[in-house]
PDB file of C-alpha atoms in Angstrom:
ATOM      1  CA  MET A 244      96.194  -2.121 116.178  1.00 41.00           C
ATOM      2  CA  MET A 245      99.053  -4.281 114.845  1.00 46.00           C
ATOM      3  CA  ASP A 246     102.037  -2.829 113.036  1.00 54.00           C
ATOM      4  CA  PRO A 247     102.189  -3.619 109.278  1.00 45.00           C
ATOM      5  CA  LEU A 248     105.009  -6.132 109.922  1.00 48.00           C
ATOM      6  CA  MET A 249     102.950  -7.922 112.576  1.00 51.00           C
ATOM      7  CA  LEU A 250      99.962  -8.035 110.228  1.00 47.00           C
ATOM      8  CA  LEU A 251     102.139  -9.585 107.531  1.00 49.00           C
ATOM      9  CA  LEU A 252     103.497 -12.198 109.930  1.00 56.00           C
ATOM     10  CA  SER A 253     100.017 -13.017 111.246  1.00 57.00           C
ATOM     11  CA  ASP A 254      99.073 -14.148 107.724  1.00 58.00           C
ATOM     12  CA  HIS A 255     101.733 -16.884 107.945  1.00 62.00           C
ATOM     13  CA  PRO A 256     101.427 -18.396 111.459  1.00 72.00           C
ATOM     14  CA  LEU A 257     102.971 -21.751 110.486  1.00 82.00           C
ATOM     15  CA  GLY A 258     106.029 -20.011 109.037  1.00 83.00           C
ATOM     16  CA  VAL A 259     106.345 -17.955 112.240  1.00 85.00           C
ATOM     17  CA  LEU A 260     106.205 -21.089 114.413  1.00 88.00           C
ATOM     18  CA  VAL A 261     108.810 -22.888 112.284  1.00 89.00           C
ATOM     19  CA  SER A 262     111.010 -19.770 112.520  1.00 89.00           C
ATOM     20  CA  ILE A 263     110.706 -19.836 116.329  1.00 90.00           C
ATOM     21  CA  VAL A 264     111.843 -23.473 116.415  1.00 91.00           C
ATOM     22  CA  ILE A 265     114.832 -22.710 114.162  1.00 91.00           C
ATOM     23  CA  ALA A 266     115.689 -19.577 116.165  1.00 90.00           C
ATOM     24  CA  THR A 267     116.077 -21.650 119.355  1.00 91.00           C
ATOM     25  CA  TYR A 268     118.928 -23.546 117.675  1.00 91.00           C
ATOM     26  CA  ILE A 269     120.725 -20.285 116.864  1.00 87.00           C
ATOM     27  CA  LEU A 270     120.086 -18.004 119.861  1.00 83.00           C
ATOM     28  CA  GLU A 271     117.798 -19.434 122.507  1.00 84.00           C
ATOM     29  CA  ASP A 272     117.281 -16.327 124.656  1.00 80.00           C
ATOM     30  CA  ALA A 273     116.459 -14.117 121.684  1.00 81.00           C
ATOM     31  CA  ALA A 274     114.004 -16.761 120.455  1.00 87.00           C
ATOM     32  CA  ILE A 275     112.187 -16.741 123.819  1.00 87.00           C
ATOM     33  CA  VAL A 276     111.961 -12.942 123.827  1.00 83.00           C
ATOM     34  CA  GLY A 277     110.833 -12.869 120.201  1.00 84.00           C
ATOM     35  CA  ALA A 278     108.181 -15.569 120.695  1.00 89.00           C
ATOM     36  CA  ALA A 279     106.772 -13.751 123.740  1.00 87.00           C
ATOM     37  CA  VAL A 280     106.596 -10.500 121.773  1.00 82.00           C
ATOM     38  CA  LEU A 281     104.856 -12.192 118.827  1.00 84.00           C
ATOM     39  CA  ALA A 282     102.344 -13.802 121.193  1.00 87.00           C
ATOM     40  CA  ALA A 283     101.727 -10.490 122.995  1.00 83.00           C
ATOM     41  CA  GLU A 284     101.171  -8.815 119.611  1.00 79.00           C
ATOM     42  CA  GLY A 285      98.612 -11.485 118.691  1.00 81.00           C
ATOM     43  CA  VAL A 286     100.614 -12.796 115.734  1.00 83.00           C
ATOM     44  CA  VAL A 287     100.489 -16.353 117.078  1.00 88.00           C
ATOM     45  CA  ALA A 288      98.559 -17.947 119.912  1.00 89.00           C
ATOM     46  CA  PRO A 289     100.512 -17.981 123.197  1.00 90.00           C
ATOM     47  CA  PHE A 290     100.268 -21.768 123.551  1.00 92.00           C
ATOM     48  CA  SER A 291     101.479 -22.291 119.976  1.00 92.00           C
ATOM     49  CA  ALA A 292     104.443 -19.950 120.545  1.00 92.00           C
ATOM     50  CA  PHE A 293     105.324 -21.774 123.768  1.00 94.00           C
ATOM     51  CA  ALA A 294     104.996 -25.184 122.088  1.00 94.00           C
ATOM     52  CA  ALA A 295     107.336 -24.085 119.268  1.00 94.00           C
ATOM     53  CA  LEU A 296     109.865 -22.778 121.807  1.00 93.00           C
ATOM     54  CA  PHE A 297     109.733 -25.947 123.865  1.00 94.00           C
ATOM     55  CA  LEU A 298     110.054 -28.161 120.800  1.00 94.00           C
ATOM     56  CA  GLY A 299     113.121 -26.268 119.596  1.00 95.00           C
ATOM     57  CA  ILE A 300     114.842 -26.134 122.988  1.00 93.00           C
ATOM     58  CA  PHE A 301     114.090 -29.750 123.888  1.00 94.00           C
ATOM     59  CA  THR A 302     115.142 -31.211 120.548  1.00 94.00           C
ATOM     60  CA  GLY A 303     118.253 -29.013 120.570  1.00 93.00           C
ATOM     61  CA  ASP A 304     119.269 -30.486 123.919  1.00 93.00           C
ATOM     62  CA  LEU A 305     118.682 -34.037 122.662  1.00 94.00           C
ATOM     63  CA  TRP A 306     120.703 -33.240 119.538  1.00 95.00           C
ATOM     64  CA  LEU A 307     123.674 -32.245 121.724  1.00 94.00           C
ATOM     65  CA  TYR A 308     123.471 -35.580 123.561  1.00 95.00           C
ATOM     66  CA  GLY A 309     123.259 -37.357 120.200  1.00 94.00           C
ATOM     67  CA  MET A 310     126.325 -35.521 118.928  1.00 93.00           C
ATOM     68  CA  GLY A 311     128.238 -36.663 122.008  1.00 90.00           C
ATOM     69  CA  SER A 312     127.147 -40.247 121.357  1.00 90.00           C
ATOM     70  CA  LEU A 313     128.283 -39.965 117.752  1.00 90.00           C
ATOM     71  CA  ILE A 314     131.689 -38.595 118.753  1.00 86.00           C
ATOM     72  CA  ARG A 315     132.089 -41.539 121.159  1.00 84.00           C
ATOM     73  CA  ARG A 316     132.164 -43.938 118.208  1.00 84.00           C
ATOM     74  CA  PHE A 317     135.516 -42.602 117.002  1.00 80.00           C
ATOM     75  CA  ARG A 318     138.477 -44.602 118.389  1.00 75.00           C
ATOM     76  CA  ARG A 319     140.493 -41.487 119.184  1.00 73.00           C
ATOM     77  CA  PHE A 320     137.807 -40.284 121.579  1.00 72.00           C
ATOM     78  CA  GLN A 321     137.356 -43.758 123.056  1.00 67.00           C
ATOM     79  CA  ARG A 322     141.042 -43.736 124.041  1.00 70.00           C
ATOM     80  CA  LEU A 323     140.687 -40.191 125.350  1.00 68.00           C
ATOM     81  CA  THR A 324     137.717 -40.998 127.594  1.00 65.00           C
ATOM     82  CA  ALA A 325     139.637 -43.950 129.090  1.00 67.00           C
ATOM     83  CA  LYS A 326     142.143 -41.573 130.744  1.00 72.00           C
ATOM     84  CA  PRO A 327     141.866 -41.420 134.570  1.00 77.00           C
ATOM     85  CA  ALA A 328     140.966 -37.723 134.716  1.00 75.00           C
ATOM     86  CA  LEU A 329     138.082 -38.185 132.302  1.00 77.00           C
ATOM     87  CA  GLU A 330     136.983 -41.344 134.076  1.00 80.00           C
ATOM     88  CA  ARG A 331     136.706 -39.280 137.266  1.00 85.00           C
ATOM     89  CA  ALA A 332     134.785 -36.578 135.371  1.00 83.00           C
ATOM     90  CA  ARG A 333     132.445 -39.233 133.992  1.00 86.00           C
ATOM     91  CA  GLY A 334     131.804 -40.627 137.469  1.00 88.00           C
ATOM     92  CA  TRP A 335     131.079 -37.177 138.888  1.00 89.00           C
ATOM     93  CA  LEU A 336     128.730 -36.283 136.024  1.00 89.00           C
ATOM     94  CA  ALA A 337     126.932 -39.635 136.307  1.00 90.00           C
ATOM     95  CA  ARG A 338     126.325 -39.045 140.028  1.00 91.00           C
ATOM     96  CA  ASN A 339     125.259 -35.411 139.584  1.00 91.00           C
ATOM     97  CA  MET A 340     123.614 -35.430 136.158  1.00 91.00           C
ATOM     98  CA  VAL A 341     120.155 -34.271 137.253  1.00 92.00           C
ATOM     99  CA  MET A 342     121.488 -31.307 139.246  1.00 91.00           C
ATOM    100  CA  THR A 343     123.986 -30.431 136.498  1.00 90.00           C
ATOM    101  CA  VAL A 344     121.404 -30.492 133.694  1.00 90.00           C
ATOM    102  CA  PHE A 345     119.241 -28.055 135.670  1.00 88.00           C
ATOM    103  CA  LEU A 346     122.114 -25.768 136.661  1.00 86.00           C
ATOM    104  CA  VAL A 347     123.646 -25.423 133.194  1.00 86.00           C
ATOM    105  CA  ARG A 348     120.329 -24.030 131.964  1.00 82.00           C
ATOM    106  CA  LEU A 349     121.198 -20.944 134.043  1.00 76.00           C
ATOM    107  CA  ILE A 350     124.863 -20.636 133.081  1.00 75.00           C
ATOM    108  CA  PRO A 351     125.670 -19.227 129.632  1.00 70.00           C
ATOM    109  CA  GLY A 352     127.919 -21.387 127.480  1.00 75.00           C
ATOM    110  CA  MET A 353     127.775 -24.474 129.710  1.00 81.00           C
ATOM    111  CA  ARG A 354     124.919 -26.365 128.076  1.00 86.00           C
ATOM    112  CA  LEU A 355     126.923 -27.329 124.980  1.00 88.00           C
ATOM    113  CA  PRO A 356     129.900 -28.977 126.759  1.00 88.00           C
ATOM    114  CA  CYS A 357     127.757 -30.535 129.491  1.00 91.00           C
ATOM    115  CA  TYR A 358     125.152 -32.130 127.223  1.00 93.00           C
ATOM    116  CA  LEU A 359     127.833 -33.262 124.768  1.00 91.00           C
ATOM    117  CA  ALA A 360     129.689 -34.849 127.690  1.00 90.00           C
ATOM    118  CA  CYS A 361     126.524 -36.726 128.755  1.00 92.00           C
ATOM    119  CA  GLY A 362     126.391 -38.340 125.323  1.00 91.00           C
ATOM    120  CA  LEU A 363     130.153 -38.809 125.071  1.00 88.00           C
ATOM    121  CA  PHE A 364     130.264 -40.622 128.424  1.00 88.00           C
ATOM    122  CA  ALA A 365     127.210 -42.747 127.483  1.00 88.00           C
ATOM    123  CA  LEU A 366     125.239 -41.646 130.526  1.00 91.00           C
ATOM    124  CA  SER A 367     121.669 -42.875 130.908  1.00 91.00           C
ATOM    125  CA  LEU A 368     119.651 -41.598 127.943  1.00 92.00           C
ATOM    126  CA  ARG A 369     116.401 -42.239 129.809  1.00 93.00           C
ATOM    127  CA  LEU A 370     117.497 -40.134 132.783  1.00 94.00           C
ATOM    128  CA  PHE A 371     118.901 -37.424 130.505  1.00 94.00           C
ATOM    129  CA  PHE A 372     115.685 -37.387 128.438  1.00 94.00           C
ATOM    130  CA  GLY A 373     113.467 -37.051 131.513  1.00 94.00           C
ATOM    131  CA  THR A 374     115.630 -34.428 133.192  1.00 94.00           C
ATOM    132  CA  VAL A 375     115.949 -32.301 130.062  1.00 94.00           C
ATOM    133  CA  LEU A 376     112.202 -32.606 129.464  1.00 94.00           C
ATOM    134  CA  VAL A 377     111.391 -31.222 132.922  1.00 94.00           C
ATOM    135  CA  ALA A 378     114.182 -28.598 132.856  1.00 91.00           C
ATOM    136  CA  SER A 379     113.107 -27.350 129.412  1.00 90.00           C
ATOM    137  CA  LEU A 380     109.447 -27.150 130.442  1.00 92.00           C
ATOM    138  CA  LEU A 381     110.230 -25.225 133.629  1.00 91.00           C
ATOM    139  CA  TRP A 382     112.845 -22.919 132.070  1.00 87.00           C
ATOM    140  CA  THR A 383     110.892 -22.148 128.907  1.00 88.00           C
ATOM    141  CA  GLY A 384     107.591 -21.904 130.754  1.00 90.00           C
ATOM    142  CA  ALA A 385     108.887 -19.482 133.387  1.00 89.00           C
ATOM    143  CA  LEU A 386     110.676 -17.156 130.968  1.00 86.00           C
ATOM    144  CA  PHE A 387     108.019 -17.199 128.260  1.00 90.00           C
ATOM    145  CA  SER A 388     105.137 -16.705 130.712  1.00 88.00           C
ATOM    146  CA  GLY A 389     106.884 -13.818 132.459  1.00 84.00           C
ATOM    147  CA  LEU A 390     107.765 -12.060 129.219  1.00 81.00           C
ATOM    148  CA  TYR A 391     104.346 -12.683 127.698  1.00 84.00           C
ATOM    149  CA  LEU A 392     102.481 -11.313 130.724  1.00 82.00           C
ATOM    150  CA  LEU A 393     104.818  -8.328 130.855  1.00 76.00           C
ATOM    151  CA  GLY A 394     104.281  -7.786 127.138  1.00 68.00           C
ATOM    152  CA  GLU A 395     100.507  -7.942 127.467  1.00 63.00           C
ATOM    153  CA  HIS A 396     100.543  -5.188 130.098  1.00 63.00           C
ATOM    154  CA  PHE A 397     103.298  -2.896 128.823  1.00 62.00           C
ATOM    155  CA  TRP A 398     104.279  -3.802 125.260  1.00 58.00           C
ATOM    156  CA  MET A 399     101.248  -2.284 123.573  1.00 57.00           C
ATOM    157  CA  THR A 400     101.658   1.043 125.406  1.00 57.00           C
ATOM    158  CA  LEU A 401     105.230   1.646 124.225  1.00 55.00           C
ATOM    159  CA  GLY A 402     104.334   2.572 120.646  1.00 53.00           C
ATOM    160  CA  GLU A 403     107.295   2.891 118.295  1.00 54.00           C
ATOM    161  CA  TRP A 404     109.765   2.704 121.187  1.00 52.00           C
ATOM    162  CA  LYS A 405     109.132  -1.000 121.662  1.00 55.00           C
ATOM    163  CA  TRP A 406     111.277  -2.019 118.681  1.00 53.00           C
ATOM    164  CA  LEU A 407     114.178   0.025 120.023  1.00 55.00           C
ATOM    165  CA  LEU A 408     113.809  -1.579 123.447  1.00 58.00           C
ATOM    166  CA  LEU A 409     113.651  -5.172 122.169  1.00 56.00           C
ATOM    167  CA  PRO A 410     117.456  -5.583 121.756  1.00 63.00           C
ATOM    168  CA  GLY A 411     117.818  -4.173 125.263  1.00 61.00           C
ATOM    169  CA  VAL A 412     115.567  -6.921 126.639  1.00 59.00           C
ATOM    170  CA  VAL A 413     117.786  -9.560 124.995  1.00 59.00           C
ATOM    171  CA  VAL A 414     120.905  -7.896 126.460  1.00 64.00           C
ATOM    172  CA  LEU A 415     119.269  -7.902 129.916  1.00 63.00           C
ATOM    173  CA  PHE A 416     118.725 -11.646 129.524  1.00 58.00           C
ATOM    174  CA  TYR A 417     122.448 -12.156 128.966  1.00 60.00           C
ATOM    175  CA  LEU A 418     123.362  -9.884 131.877  1.00 62.00           C
ATOM    176  CA  GLY A 419     120.944 -11.827 134.076  1.00 59.00           C
ATOM    177  CA  HIS A 420     122.560 -15.086 132.991  1.00 56.00           C
ATOM    178  CA  GLY A 421     125.988 -13.667 133.819  1.00 56.00           C
ATOM    179  CA  TRP A 422     124.840 -12.566 137.274  1.00 56.00           C
ATOM    180  CA  ILE A 423     123.329 -15.999 137.980  1.00 55.00           C
ATOM    181  CA  SER A 424     126.511 -17.668 136.743  1.00 53.00           C
ATOM    182  CA  ARG A 425     128.742 -15.565 139.019  1.00 59.00           C
ATOM    183  CA  SER A 426     126.420 -16.103 141.986  1.00 57.00           C
ATOM    184  CA  LEU A 427     126.443 -19.879 141.489  1.00 53.00           C
ATOM    185  CA  GLY A 428     130.228 -19.806 141.088  1.00 55.00           C
ATOM    186  CA  ARG A 429     130.654 -17.957 144.392  1.00 59.00           C
ATOM    187  CA  TYR A 430     128.244 -20.363 146.099  1.00 47.00           C
ATOM    188  CA  MET A 431     130.136 -23.414 144.798  1.00 49.00           C
ATOM    189  CA  ASP A 432     133.467 -21.894 145.912  1.00 53.00           C
ATOM    190  CA  ILE A 433     132.083 -21.332 149.409  1.00 47.00           C
ATOM    191  CA  GLN A 434     130.790 -24.928 149.566  1.00 47.00           C
ATOM    192  CA  ASN A 435     134.146 -26.315 148.396  1.00 49.00           C
ATOM    193  CA  ASN A 436     136.047 -24.196 150.922  1.00 49.00           C
ATOM    194  CA  ASP A 437     133.753 -25.372 153.722  1.00 45.00           C
ATOM    195  CA  ARG A 438     134.364 -29.024 152.775  1.00 48.00           C
ATOM    196  CA  GLU A 439     138.117 -28.505 152.700  1.00 46.00           C
ATOM    197  CA  TYR A 440     137.982 -26.808 156.111  1.00 44.00           C
ATOM    198  CA  VAL A 441     135.941 -29.659 157.616  1.00 41.00           C
ATOM    199  CA  ASN A 442     138.285 -32.265 156.139  1.00 48.00           C
TER     200      ASN A 442
END
């Protein structure tokens, strides 16, 4: 049986879905956890919750690119991007945009500067759009599906404890992101050292 709060929310499914979309703009990981919990509780249909998550995450990524494009219109930033160091950064990002867009999904705090830079450097919008579309589908789909299936099996058996454990799940997300970030950093350092040794 649903908690009174879940029953109240289930009477306003459209409001819940709009809230999920807005939540992705504020705190993406918490929005994914929350949407999976609401779907597991039967407040909203799983597909609807996933669609709201994807819409919020995807449009948020496009908004960052758009902000970068808007910043590019200011003369001060046009002069800044003409500097040799930033020209080199632009060239590297243009060559590695697909890989970078996928990787920054795993590294906390990197999506904002990377996606802004894609817009600021006027990189291919078509390629960015397609890459972000696939990355958002895979990332959101994997996390939401895993949490939803876990919730279906275990969430209902936790009773009142589940609301105390929910913040812990969000914290575990951030710790997992940090671990992935450090692991990727070590891997990149090893690759760079190997190249320097060969050269």
